[in-house]
PDB file of C-alpha atoms in Angstrom:
ATOM      1  CA  MET A  26     143.615 -59.937 -77.393  1.00 81.00           C
ATOM      2  CA  PRO A  27     143.224 -56.153 -77.849  1.00 88.00           C
ATOM      3  CA  PRO A  28     142.848 -54.827 -81.397  1.00 92.00           C
ATOM      4  CA  ALA A  29     145.942 -53.898 -83.308  1.00 94.00           C
ATOM      5  CA  PRO A  30     146.698 -50.128 -83.093  1.00 97.00           C
ATOM      6  CA  LYS A  31     146.335 -47.940 -86.084  1.00 97.00           C
ATOM      7  CA  ASP A  32     149.501 -46.405 -87.497  1.00 97.00           C
ATOM      8  CA  PHE A  33     150.324 -42.759 -86.706  1.00 97.00           C
ATOM      9  CA  LYS A  34     152.493 -42.971 -89.781  1.00 95.00           C
ATOM     10  CA  PRO A  35     153.713 -46.068 -91.708  1.00 96.00           C
ATOM     11  CA  GLY A  36     155.267 -48.493 -89.221  1.00 96.00           C
ATOM     12  CA  VAL A  37     154.662 -46.336 -86.143  1.00 97.00           C
ATOM     13  CA  PRO A  38     151.640 -47.608 -84.153  1.00 98.00           C
ATOM     14  CA  ASP A  39     149.496 -45.103 -82.260  1.00 98.00           C
ATOM     15  CA  TRP A  40     148.343 -46.834 -79.076  1.00 98.00           C
ATOM     16  CA  SER A  41     145.690 -44.202 -78.403  1.00 98.00           C
ATOM     17  CA  THR A  42     143.504 -46.170 -80.812  1.00 98.00           C
ATOM     18  CA  VAL A  43     143.455 -49.110 -78.345  1.00 98.00           C
ATOM     19  CA  HIS A  44     141.143 -48.564 -75.383  1.00 98.00           C
ATOM     20  CA  GLU A  45     142.045 -51.531 -73.300  1.00 97.00           C
ATOM     21  CA  PRO A  46     145.327 -52.838 -71.752  1.00 97.00           C
ATOM     22  CA  THR A  47     147.560 -54.907 -73.978  1.00 97.00           C
ATOM     23  CA  GLY A  48     148.731 -57.119 -71.137  1.00 97.00           C
ATOM     24  CA  THR A  49     152.294 -55.931 -71.478  1.00 97.00           C
ATOM     25  CA  LEU A  50     152.521 -54.297 -67.987  1.00 98.00           C
ATOM     26  CA  PHE A  51     149.942 -56.420 -66.046  1.00 97.00           C
ATOM     27  CA  PRO A  52     147.447 -59.197 -66.760  1.00 95.00           C
ATOM     28  CA  PRO A  53     144.056 -57.719 -67.752  1.00 92.00           C
ATOM     29  CA  ILE A  54     141.072 -58.210 -65.414  1.00 95.00           C
ATOM     30  CA  LYS A  55     139.015 -61.155 -66.546  1.00 92.00           C
ATOM     31  CA  ASP A  56     136.397 -61.450 -63.825  1.00 95.00           C
ATOM     32  CA  LYS A  57     134.283 -58.612 -62.392  1.00 96.00           C
ATOM     33  CA  SER A  58     134.943 -59.866 -58.869  1.00 96.00           C
ATOM     34  CA  GLU A  59     138.594 -58.924 -59.241  1.00 97.00           C
ATOM     35  CA  TRP A  60     137.969 -55.158 -59.408  1.00 98.00           C
ATOM     36  CA  SER A  61     136.999 -54.710 -55.743  1.00 97.00           C
ATOM     37  CA  GLN A  62     140.443 -55.715 -54.420  1.00 97.00           C
ATOM     38  CA  PHE A  63     141.835 -52.379 -55.713  1.00 98.00           C
ATOM     39  CA  GLN A  64     139.426 -50.097 -53.878  1.00 98.00           C
ATOM     40  CA  PHE A  65     140.673 -47.670 -51.259  1.00 98.00           C
ATOM     41  CA  ASN A  66     139.269 -48.141 -47.728  1.00 97.00           C
ATOM     42  CA  THR A  67     137.182 -45.474 -45.964  1.00 97.00           C
ATOM     43  CA  ASP A  68     140.143 -44.101 -43.970  1.00 97.00           C
ATOM     44  CA  GLN A  69     142.153 -43.590 -47.214  1.00 98.00           C
ATOM     45  CA  VAL A  70     139.260 -41.806 -48.936  1.00 98.00           C
ATOM     46  CA  ASN A  71     138.624 -39.568 -45.907  1.00 97.00           C
ATOM     47  CA  LYS A  72     142.357 -38.714 -45.655  1.00 98.00           C
ATOM     48  CA  PHE A  73     142.357 -37.695 -49.352  1.00 98.00           C
ATOM     49  CA  TRP A  74     139.480 -35.260 -48.797  1.00 98.00           C
ATOM     50  CA  GLU A  75     141.019 -33.923 -45.575  1.00 98.00           C
ATOM     51  CA  ASP A  76     144.532 -33.211 -46.923  1.00 98.00           C
ATOM     52  CA  GLY A  77     143.941 -33.126 -50.702  1.00 98.00           C
ATOM     53  CA  PHE A  78     146.317 -35.946 -51.352  1.00 98.00           C
ATOM     54  CA  LEU A  79     147.389 -39.463 -50.397  1.00 98.00           C
ATOM     55  CA  LEU A  80     151.026 -40.550 -50.196  1.00 98.00           C
ATOM     56  CA  ASN A  81     152.991 -43.736 -50.931  1.00 97.00           C
ATOM     57  CA  ILE A  82     150.368 -45.948 -52.444  1.00 98.00           C
ATOM     58  CA  PRO A  83     152.230 -49.042 -53.800  1.00 98.00           C
ATOM     59  CA  LEU A  84     151.551 -49.565 -57.517  1.00 98.00           C
ATOM     60  CA  LEU A  85     154.532 -51.087 -59.294  1.00 98.00           C
ATOM     61  CA  SER A  86     157.389 -53.442 -58.509  1.00 98.00           C
ATOM     62  CA  GLU A  87     160.942 -52.233 -58.891  1.00 97.00           C
ATOM     63  CA  GLN A  88     161.241 -54.540 -61.898  1.00 98.00           C
ATOM     64  CA  ASP A  89     158.202 -52.896 -63.534  1.00 98.00           C
ATOM     65  CA  CYS A  90     159.702 -49.429 -62.877  1.00 98.00           C
ATOM     66  CA  ASP A  91     162.935 -50.506 -64.523  1.00 98.00           C
ATOM     67  CA  ARG A  92     160.989 -51.756 -67.613  1.00 98.00           C
ATOM     68  CA  ILE A  93     159.210 -48.374 -67.832  1.00 98.00           C
ATOM     69  CA  LEU A  94     162.489 -46.494 -67.327  1.00 97.00           C
ATOM     70  CA  ALA A  95     163.909 -48.365 -70.350  1.00 96.00           C
ATOM     71  CA  ASP A  96     161.302 -46.504 -72.426  1.00 96.00           C
ATOM     72  CA  TYR A  97     162.402 -43.218 -70.838  1.00 94.00           C
ATOM     73  CA  ARG A  98     165.429 -43.327 -73.169  1.00 93.00           C
ATOM     74  CA  TYR A  99     163.192 -42.002 -76.006  1.00 95.00           C
ATOM     75  CA  PHE A 100     162.844 -38.726 -74.117  1.00 94.00           C
ATOM     76  CA  THR A 101     166.110 -38.291 -72.171  1.00 91.00           C
ATOM     77  CA  GLY A 102     168.585 -39.777 -74.626  1.00 83.00           C
ATOM     78  CA  GLU A 103     169.651 -39.198 -78.232  1.00 80.00           C
ATOM     79  CA  ASN A 104     167.714 -42.147 -79.616  1.00 87.00           C
ATOM     80  CA  LYS A 105     164.285 -40.500 -80.010  1.00 93.00           C
ATOM     81  CA  HIS A 106     161.165 -42.495 -80.836  1.00 96.00           C
ATOM     82  CA  ASP A 107     159.954 -42.350 -84.425  1.00 96.00           C
ATOM     83  CA  GLY A 108     156.578 -41.170 -83.110  1.00 97.00           C
ATOM     84  CA  MET A 109     157.758 -38.042 -81.236  1.00 97.00           C
ATOM     85  CA  ASP A 110     155.253 -35.971 -83.261  1.00 97.00           C
ATOM     86  CA  MET A 111     152.466 -37.730 -81.361  1.00 98.00           C
ATOM     87  CA  LEU A 112     153.452 -35.932 -78.181  1.00 98.00           C
ATOM     88  CA  TYR A 113     151.222 -33.059 -77.104  1.00 98.00           C
ATOM     89  CA  GLU A 114     154.253 -31.312 -75.621  1.00 97.00           C
ATOM     90  CA  TYR A 115     157.928 -32.127 -75.380  1.00 97.00           C
ATOM     91  CA  HIS A 116     160.558 -30.062 -73.461  1.00 95.00           C
ATOM     92  CA  SER A 117     164.048 -31.474 -73.250  1.00 94.00           C
ATOM     93  CA  ASN A 118     164.576 -28.720 -70.667  1.00 93.00           C
ATOM     94  CA  GLN A 119     161.555 -26.740 -69.753  1.00 90.00           C
ATOM     95  CA  SER A 120     163.471 -24.266 -67.606  1.00 88.00           C
ATOM     96  CA  GLY A 121     165.855 -23.299 -70.388  1.00 87.00           C
ATOM     97  CA  ASP A 122     168.658 -23.229 -67.815  1.00 88.00           C
ATOM     98  CA  ALA A 123     171.406 -25.808 -68.313  1.00 91.00           C
ATOM     99  CA  ASN A 124     172.047 -25.797 -64.590  1.00 91.00           C
ATOM    100  CA  ASN A 125     168.440 -26.638 -63.769  1.00 92.00           C
ATOM    101  CA  VAL A 126     167.244 -29.249 -66.238  1.00 94.00           C
ATOM    102  CA  LEU A 127     163.668 -30.455 -66.340  1.00 95.00           C
ATOM    103  CA  MET A 128     162.541 -32.835 -69.059  1.00 96.00           C
ATOM    104  CA  HIS A 129     158.786 -32.654 -69.353  1.00 96.00           C
ATOM    105  CA  CYS A 130     156.488 -34.215 -71.943  1.00 97.00           C
ATOM    106  CA  LEU A 131     152.834 -35.146 -72.474  1.00 98.00           C
ATOM    107  CA  GLY A 132     151.213 -37.775 -74.614  1.00 98.00           C
ATOM    108  CA  HIS A 133     153.683 -40.704 -74.486  1.00 98.00           C
ATOM    109  CA  TRP A 134     150.853 -43.214 -73.758  1.00 98.00           C
ATOM    110  CA  ARG A 135     150.447 -43.210 -77.561  1.00 98.00           C
ATOM    111  CA  MET A 136     154.008 -44.354 -78.150  1.00 98.00           C
ATOM    112  CA  THR A 137     154.786 -47.581 -76.197  1.00 98.00           C
ATOM    113  CA  LYS A 138     152.810 -50.480 -74.827  1.00 98.00           C
ATOM    114  CA  LEU A 139     154.134 -49.943 -71.313  1.00 98.00           C
ATOM    115  CA  PHE A 140     153.181 -46.250 -71.133  1.00 98.00           C
ATOM    116  CA  HIS A 141     149.839 -47.120 -72.722  1.00 98.00           C
ATOM    117  CA  ASP A 142     149.052 -49.857 -70.231  1.00 98.00           C
ATOM    118  CA  LEU A 143     150.103 -47.675 -67.253  1.00 98.00           C
ATOM    119  CA  ALA A 144     147.021 -45.533 -67.881  1.00 98.00           C
ATOM    120  CA  PHE A 145     144.822 -48.577 -67.400  1.00 98.00           C
ATOM    121  CA  LEU A 146     146.514 -49.926 -64.256  1.00 98.00           C
ATOM    122  CA  PRO A 147     143.740 -51.290 -62.002  1.00 98.00           C
ATOM    123  CA  GLN A 148     145.523 -50.030 -58.841  1.00 98.00           C
ATOM    124  CA  VAL A 149     145.082 -46.531 -60.300  1.00 98.00           C
ATOM    125  CA  ILE A 150     141.760 -46.518 -62.112  1.00 98.00           C
ATOM    126  CA  VAL A 151     139.554 -48.168 -59.443  1.00 98.00           C
ATOM    127  CA  PRO A 152     140.585 -45.842 -56.559  1.00 98.00           C
ATOM    128  CA  GLY A 153     140.619 -43.014 -59.060  1.00 98.00           C
ATOM    129  CA  SER A 154     136.927 -43.558 -59.607  1.00 98.00           C
ATOM    130  CA  GLN A 155     136.444 -43.202 -55.838  1.00 98.00           C
ATOM    131  CA  LEU A 156     138.201 -39.813 -55.544  1.00 98.00           C
ATOM    132  CA  LEU A 157     136.659 -37.695 -58.274  1.00 97.00           C
ATOM    133  CA  VAL A 158     133.480 -37.003 -56.287  1.00 96.00           C
ATOM    134  CA  GLN A 159     133.300 -37.262 -52.511  1.00 94.00           C
ATOM    135  CA  ASN A 160     131.379 -40.337 -51.272  1.00 89.00           C
ATOM    136  CA  LYS A 161     130.612 -41.614 -54.774  1.00 94.00           C
ATOM    137  CA  MET A 162     132.253 -43.766 -57.463  1.00 97.00           C
ATOM    138  CA  VAL A 163     131.922 -42.416 -61.030  1.00 97.00           C
ATOM    139  CA  PRO A 164     133.119 -43.581 -64.464  1.00 98.00           C
ATOM    140  CA  LEU A 165     136.691 -42.481 -65.150  1.00 98.00           C
ATOM    141  CA  ARG A 166     138.242 -41.231 -68.395  1.00 98.00           C
ATOM    142  CA  PHE A 167     141.868 -40.685 -69.268  1.00 98.00           C
ATOM    143  CA  TRP A 168     142.921 -37.016 -69.718  1.00 98.00           C
ATOM    144  CA  HIS A 169     146.641 -37.090 -70.477  1.00 98.00           C
ATOM    145  CA  ASP A 170     149.930 -38.333 -69.098  1.00 98.00           C
ATOM    146  CA  GLN A 171     153.209 -36.546 -68.217  1.00 98.00           C
ATOM    147  CA  LEU A 172     156.860 -37.421 -67.616  1.00 98.00           C
ATOM    148  CA  PHE A 173     159.080 -35.370 -65.359  1.00 97.00           C
ATOM    149  CA  ALA A 174     162.799 -36.141 -65.248  1.00 97.00           C
ATOM    150  CA  LYS A 175     165.414 -34.351 -63.178  1.00 97.00           C
ATOM    151  CA  PRO A 176     169.034 -35.449 -63.810  1.00 96.00           C
ATOM    152  CA  ALA A 177     171.487 -35.913 -60.978  1.00 97.00           C
ATOM    153  CA  LYS A 178     173.293 -32.800 -59.751  1.00 97.00           C
ATOM    154  CA  HIS A 179     171.541 -30.217 -61.947  1.00 95.00           C
ATOM    155  CA  GLY A 180     167.896 -31.145 -61.981  1.00 95.00           C
ATOM    156  CA  GLY A 181     165.398 -28.294 -62.101  1.00 94.00           C
ATOM    157  CA  VAL A 182     162.321 -27.352 -60.089  1.00 94.00           C
ATOM    158  CA  VAL A 183     158.609 -27.661 -60.674  1.00 94.00           C
ATOM    159  CA  ALA A 184     157.058 -24.507 -59.243  1.00 92.00           C
ATOM    160  CA  TRP A 185     154.158 -24.617 -56.787  1.00 94.00           C
ATOM    161  CA  HIS A 186     150.857 -24.865 -58.629  1.00 94.00           C
ATOM    162  CA  GLN A 187     147.339 -26.267 -58.714  1.00 96.00           C
ATOM    163  CA  ASP A 188     146.829 -28.572 -61.718  1.00 96.00           C
ATOM    164  CA  PHE A 189     143.344 -27.272 -62.527  1.00 97.00           C
ATOM    165  CA  SER A 190     144.806 -23.781 -63.032  1.00 95.00           C
ATOM    166  CA  TYR A 191     146.113 -25.246 -66.370  1.00 94.00           C
ATOM    167  CA  TRP A 192     142.917 -27.189 -67.132  1.00 96.00           C
ATOM    168  CA  THR A 193     140.181 -24.568 -67.149  1.00 95.00           C
ATOM    169  CA  ARG A 194     139.483 -25.543 -70.755  1.00 97.00           C
ATOM    170  CA  THR A 195     137.348 -28.324 -69.235  1.00 98.00           C
ATOM    171  CA  THR A 196     134.228 -28.143 -67.151  1.00 98.00           C
ATOM    172  CA  PRO A 197     133.154 -29.068 -64.457  1.00 97.00           C
ATOM    173  CA  MET A 198     136.208 -29.622 -62.288  1.00 98.00           C
ATOM    174  CA  MET A 199     136.116 -33.414 -61.739  1.00 98.00           C
ATOM    175  CA  HIS A 200     139.769 -34.376 -62.150  1.00 98.00           C
ATOM    176  CA  LEU A 201     142.466 -36.390 -60.453  1.00 98.00           C
ATOM    177  CA  THR A 202     146.239 -36.712 -60.726  1.00 98.00           C
ATOM    178  CA  VAL A 203     148.419 -39.758 -59.873  1.00 98.00           C
ATOM    179  CA  HIS A 204     152.152 -39.158 -59.590  1.00 98.00           C
ATOM    180  CA  ILE A 205     154.238 -42.384 -59.811  1.00 98.00           C
ATOM    181  CA  ALA A 206     157.835 -42.386 -58.558  1.00 98.00           C
ATOM    182  CA  LEU A 207     160.114 -44.385 -60.830  1.00 98.00           C
ATOM    183  CA  ASP A 208     163.077 -43.616 -58.537  1.00 98.00           C
ATOM    184  CA  ASP A 209     163.049 -43.155 -54.754  1.00 98.00           C
ATOM    185  CA  GLN A 210     162.177 -39.497 -54.102  1.00 98.00           C
ATOM    186  CA  THR A 211     163.904 -37.575 -51.289  1.00 97.00           C
ATOM    187  CA  GLU A 212     164.291 -34.042 -50.137  1.00 97.00           C
ATOM    188  CA  GLU A 213     167.713 -34.011 -51.783  1.00 97.00           C
ATOM    189  CA  ASN A 214     166.791 -35.289 -55.248  1.00 97.00           C
ATOM    190  CA  GLY A 215     163.776 -33.106 -55.893  1.00 97.00           C
ATOM    191  CA  GLY A 216     160.989 -35.115 -54.340  1.00 98.00           C
ATOM    192  CA  LEU A 217     157.363 -33.993 -54.616  1.00 98.00           C
ATOM    193  CA  TYR A 218     155.944 -31.725 -51.916  1.00 98.00           C
ATOM    194  CA  TYR A 219     152.324 -30.937 -51.062  1.00 98.00           C
ATOM    195  CA  ILE A 220     150.568 -28.236 -48.985  1.00 98.00           C
ATOM    196  CA  PRO A 221     147.936 -29.957 -46.817  1.00 98.00           C
ATOM    197  CA  GLY A 222     144.477 -28.410 -47.123  1.00 98.00           C
ATOM    198  CA  SER A 223     145.378 -26.253 -50.120  1.00 98.00           C
ATOM    199  CA  HIS A 224     142.737 -28.011 -52.249  1.00 98.00           C
ATOM    200  CA  ARG A 225     140.298 -25.598 -50.542  1.00 97.00           C
ATOM    201  CA  TRP A 226     142.178 -22.533 -51.809  1.00 98.00           C
ATOM    202  CA  THR A 227     140.214 -20.737 -54.532  1.00 97.00           C
ATOM    203  CA  ARG A 228     139.454 -17.257 -55.837  1.00 95.00           C
ATOM    204  CA  ASN A 229     135.694 -16.719 -56.306  1.00 92.00           C
ATOM    205  CA  GLY A 230     135.292 -20.479 -56.954  1.00 91.00           C
ATOM    206  CA  LYS A 231     138.178 -20.572 -59.395  1.00 94.00           C
ATOM    207  CA  PRO A 232     141.701 -22.003 -58.976  1.00 95.00           C
ATOM    208  CA  LEU A 233     144.612 -19.829 -58.004  1.00 95.00           C
ATOM    209  CA  PRO A 234     146.215 -17.861 -60.906  1.00 91.00           C
ATOM    210  CA  VAL A 235     149.184 -19.444 -62.628  1.00 87.00           C
ATOM    211  CA  THR A 236     152.306 -17.625 -61.543  1.00 84.00           C
ATOM    212  CA  ASP A 237     155.070 -19.482 -63.365  1.00 74.00           C
ATOM    213  CA  PHE A 238     154.389 -21.220 -66.706  1.00 66.00           C
ATOM    214  CA  ASN A 239     157.977 -22.379 -67.025  1.00 66.00           C
ATOM    215  CA  PHE A 240     158.043 -24.083 -63.588  1.00 68.00           C
ATOM    216  CA  ALA A 241     161.228 -22.271 -62.750  1.00 72.00           C
ATOM    217  CA  ASP A 242     160.514 -19.978 -59.744  1.00 79.00           C
ATOM    218  CA  MET A 243     159.466 -21.844 -56.551  1.00 87.00           C
ATOM    219  CA  GLU A 244     158.529 -18.678 -54.686  1.00 87.00           C
ATOM    220  CA  SER A 245     156.374 -16.944 -57.242  1.00 90.00           C
ATOM    221  CA  ILE A 246     153.171 -18.386 -55.752  1.00 93.00           C
ATOM    222  CA  GLN A 247     153.742 -16.313 -52.579  1.00 93.00           C
ATOM    223  CA  THR A 248     152.799 -13.142 -54.540  1.00 93.00           C
ATOM    224  CA  ILE A 249     149.145 -14.307 -54.871  1.00 94.00           C
ATOM    225  CA  LEU A 250     148.502 -15.962 -51.509  1.00 96.00           C
ATOM    226  CA  THR A 251     146.405 -14.413 -48.707  1.00 96.00           C
ATOM    227  CA  GLU A 252     147.947 -13.940 -45.295  1.00 97.00           C
ATOM    228  CA  GLU A 253     145.946 -16.887 -44.000  1.00 97.00           C
ATOM    229  CA  GLU A 254     147.230 -19.116 -46.851  1.00 97.00           C
ATOM    230  CA  LYS A 255     150.782 -18.014 -46.165  1.00 97.00           C
ATOM    231  CA  GLN A 256     150.402 -19.113 -42.559  1.00 97.00           C
ATOM    232  CA  GLN A 257     149.031 -22.478 -43.718  1.00 97.00           C
ATOM    233  CA  PHE A 258     151.813 -22.907 -46.263  1.00 97.00           C
ATOM    234  CA  LYS A 259     153.601 -25.857 -44.601  1.00 97.00           C
ATOM    235  CA  PRO A 260     155.136 -28.143 -47.240  1.00 97.00           C
ATOM    236  CA  VAL A 261     155.184 -31.886 -46.725  1.00 98.00           C
ATOM    237  CA  CYS A 262     157.660 -33.973 -48.732  1.00 98.00           C
ATOM    238  CA  GLY A 263     155.997 -37.112 -50.039  1.00 98.00           C
ATOM    239  CA  LYS A 264     159.235 -39.111 -49.900  1.00 98.00           C
ATOM    240  CA  LEU A 265     157.696 -41.506 -52.429  1.00 98.00           C
ATOM    241  CA  ARG A 266     159.429 -44.832 -52.825  1.00 98.00           C
ATOM    242  CA  LYS A 267     160.222 -46.391 -56.166  1.00 98.00           C
ATOM    243  CA  GLY A 268     156.980 -47.828 -57.619  1.00 98.00           C
ATOM    244  CA  HIS A 269     154.795 -45.929 -55.124  1.00 98.00           C
ATOM    245  CA  ALA A 270     152.476 -43.072 -55.982  1.00 98.00           C
ATOM    246  CA  SER A 271     150.629 -40.100 -54.635  1.00 98.00           C
ATOM    247  CA  PHE A 272     146.976 -39.309 -55.601  1.00 98.00           C
ATOM    248  CA  HIS A 273     146.026 -35.666 -55.500  1.00 98.00           C
ATOM    249  CA  HIS A 274     143.072 -33.350 -55.874  1.00 98.00           C
ATOM    250  CA  PRO A 275     143.132 -30.941 -58.916  1.00 98.00           C
ATOM    251  CA  LEU A 276     143.472 -27.955 -56.546  1.00 98.00           C
ATOM    252  CA  ALA A 277     146.102 -29.442 -54.225  1.00 98.00           C
ATOM    253  CA  VAL A 278     149.111 -27.108 -54.294  1.00 97.00           C
ATOM    254  CA  HIS A 279     152.253 -29.115 -55.013  1.00 97.00           C
ATOM    255  CA  GLY A 280     155.726 -28.650 -56.429  1.00 96.00           C
ATOM    256  CA  SER A 281     159.269 -29.953 -56.141  1.00 96.00           C
ATOM    257  CA  TYR A 282     162.766 -28.438 -55.675  1.00 95.00           C
ATOM    258  CA  GLY A 283     165.848 -29.028 -57.715  1.00 95.00           C
ATOM    259  CA  ASN A 284     167.904 -32.200 -57.720  1.00 97.00           C
ATOM    260  CA  ARG A 285     171.441 -31.710 -56.392  1.00 96.00           C
ATOM    261  CA  SER A 286     171.924 -35.352 -55.436  1.00 97.00           C
ATOM    262  CA  GLU A 287     174.031 -38.048 -57.118  1.00 97.00           C
ATOM    263  CA  VAL A 288     170.945 -39.852 -58.514  1.00 97.00           C
ATOM    264  CA  PRO A 289     168.237 -38.978 -61.041  1.00 97.00           C
ATOM    265  CA  ARG A 290     164.605 -38.351 -60.118  1.00 98.00           C
ATOM    266  CA  ARG A 291     162.140 -39.602 -62.743  1.00 98.00           C
ATOM    267  CA  ALA A 292     158.382 -39.833 -62.486  1.00 98.00           C
ATOM    268  CA  ALA A 293     155.343 -40.780 -64.578  1.00 98.00           C
ATOM    269  CA  VAL A 294     152.086 -38.815 -64.038  1.00 98.00           C
ATOM    270  CA  LEU A 295     148.590 -39.890 -65.024  1.00 98.00           C
ATOM    271  CA  ASN A 296     145.679 -37.398 -65.194  1.00 98.00           C
ATOM    272  CA  TYR A 297     142.034 -38.373 -65.301  1.00 98.00           C
ATOM    273  CA  PHE A 298     138.560 -36.828 -65.325  1.00 98.00           C
ATOM    274  CA  GLY A 299     135.035 -38.017 -64.732  1.00 98.00           C
ATOM    275  CA  ASP A 300     132.841 -39.194 -67.591  1.00 98.00           C
ATOM    276  CA  GLY A 301     130.589 -36.315 -68.553  1.00 98.00           C
ATOM    277  CA  VAL A 302     133.238 -33.535 -68.287  1.00 98.00           C
ATOM    278  CA  LYS A 303     132.874 -31.174 -71.259  1.00 98.00           C
ATOM    279  CA  SER A 304     135.121 -28.995 -73.315  1.00 98.00           C
ATOM    280  CA  SER A 305     134.911 -25.294 -72.439  1.00 98.00           C
ATOM    281  CA  THR A 306     136.813 -24.075 -75.491  1.00 98.00           C
ATOM    282  CA  ASN A 307     136.845 -24.295 -79.283  1.00 98.00           C
ATOM    283  CA  GLU A 308     140.642 -24.149 -79.185  1.00 97.00           C
ATOM    284  CA  ASP A 309     142.941 -27.130 -78.831  1.00 98.00           C
ATOM    285  CA  LEU A 310     142.384 -29.198 -75.714  1.00 98.00           C
ATOM    286  CA  LEU A 311     145.723 -30.891 -76.408  1.00 98.00           C
ATOM    287  CA  LYS A 312     147.945 -30.348 -79.475  1.00 97.00           C
ATOM    288  CA  GLY A 313     145.738 -30.898 -82.553  1.00 96.00           C
ATOM    289  CA  ILE A 314     142.849 -32.243 -80.523  1.00 98.00           C
ATOM    290  CA  LYS A 315     139.643 -30.239 -80.461  1.00 98.00           C
ATOM    291  CA  ILE A 316     136.142 -30.907 -79.038  1.00 98.00           C
ATOM    292  CA  PRO A 317     133.593 -28.130 -79.583  1.00 98.00           C
ATOM    293  CA  GLU A 318     132.781 -26.004 -76.566  1.00 98.00           C
ATOM    294  CA  GLY A 319     129.964 -27.582 -74.516  1.00 98.00           C
ATOM    295  CA  GLU A 320     130.434 -31.094 -75.916  1.00 98.00           C
ATOM    296  CA  LYS A 321     131.415 -34.117 -73.888  1.00 98.00           C
ATOM    297  CA  MET A 322     135.064 -35.113 -73.854  1.00 98.00           C
ATOM    298  CA  GLU A 323     135.346 -38.597 -75.250  1.00 98.00           C
ATOM    299  CA  GLY A 324     136.629 -40.530 -78.261  1.00 98.00           C
ATOM    300  CA  GLN A 325     140.066 -41.680 -79.311  1.00 98.00           C
ATOM    301  CA  PHE A 326     142.128 -39.502 -77.043  1.00 98.00           C
ATOM    302  CA  PHE A 327     139.925 -39.665 -73.905  1.00 98.00           C
ATOM    303  CA  PRO A 328     139.124 -43.342 -73.387  1.00 98.00           C
ATOM    304  CA  LEU A 329     136.826 -44.651 -70.661  1.00 98.00           C
ATOM    305  CA  VAL A 330     139.273 -46.585 -68.461  1.00 98.00           C
ATOM    306  CA  PHE A 331     136.925 -47.659 -65.635  1.00 98.00           C
ATOM    307  CA  ASP A 332     133.213 -47.772 -64.939  1.00 98.00           C
ATOM    308  CA  PRO A 333     131.881 -48.887 -61.506  1.00 98.00           C
ATOM    309  CA  ALA A 334     129.233 -50.816 -63.390  1.00 97.00           C
ATOM    310  CA  TRP A 335     132.000 -53.289 -64.400  1.00 97.00           C
ATOM    311  CA  MET A 336     132.036 -54.425 -60.739  1.00 96.00           C
ATOM    312  CA  SER A 337     128.438 -55.646 -60.715  1.00 89.00           C
TER     313      SER A 337
END
């Protein structure tokens, strides 16, 4: 049994103090031989490095998605969790436009067993270890999670961006994002899109500049692209099925349009980095969480979730 979590405040457990799965979402791995079944094959790894992403990787059953969606009520309904102050960010509508609603939050892995265990899902962390560095498996640490919810008929957009443009407070770039669809995603309900090959787009070795911090304007990225990049800008809709995920490189340009369909579009996102990544700032890495510049990112909020050594 995992240790009991420490309270964030009396009677409100903080699951970030527990660095192993609780068994609520899936049975924990008990034998080292079990890990290898979750590895990606060579073709999948090569496809990731060719395009910058992989699509429709099955992770969760529909029943598991529905269990996780039951916890979504803390963020999209009126019955908020008593531990909302644990969140690193919370936006009931990040766009600020009632006709284009985007609920977005970070840090909910601290608040419920299901969201906590999702970060330790073997189907995520084993292949995640394969994709941080080309042709090598490396130990994997948890960075932070996100929820994105677009209500039916008036769901907002997530503007085109590269994730690492927001993460330059860490070094080196050895990161990975996993986007899990909790509803079927389509072109009509605001499904996730990618630009193949865009993980090679940089400016003097750095990611593209951020053009829209509020995720509101889909076309703002066009103002900073080269003519060659504009010609290569050919969006591919992931059309992720419920319980399936995409894995993407930290420089893969991605975004999603508004939801004008009759159904909601909700997703859970997991972000990871390689063991050894360091802080590059003395400011907050996440709300209230500091690691001095130049020091390794580890500890309570950045647990080691997988080490290839566990397989041998």
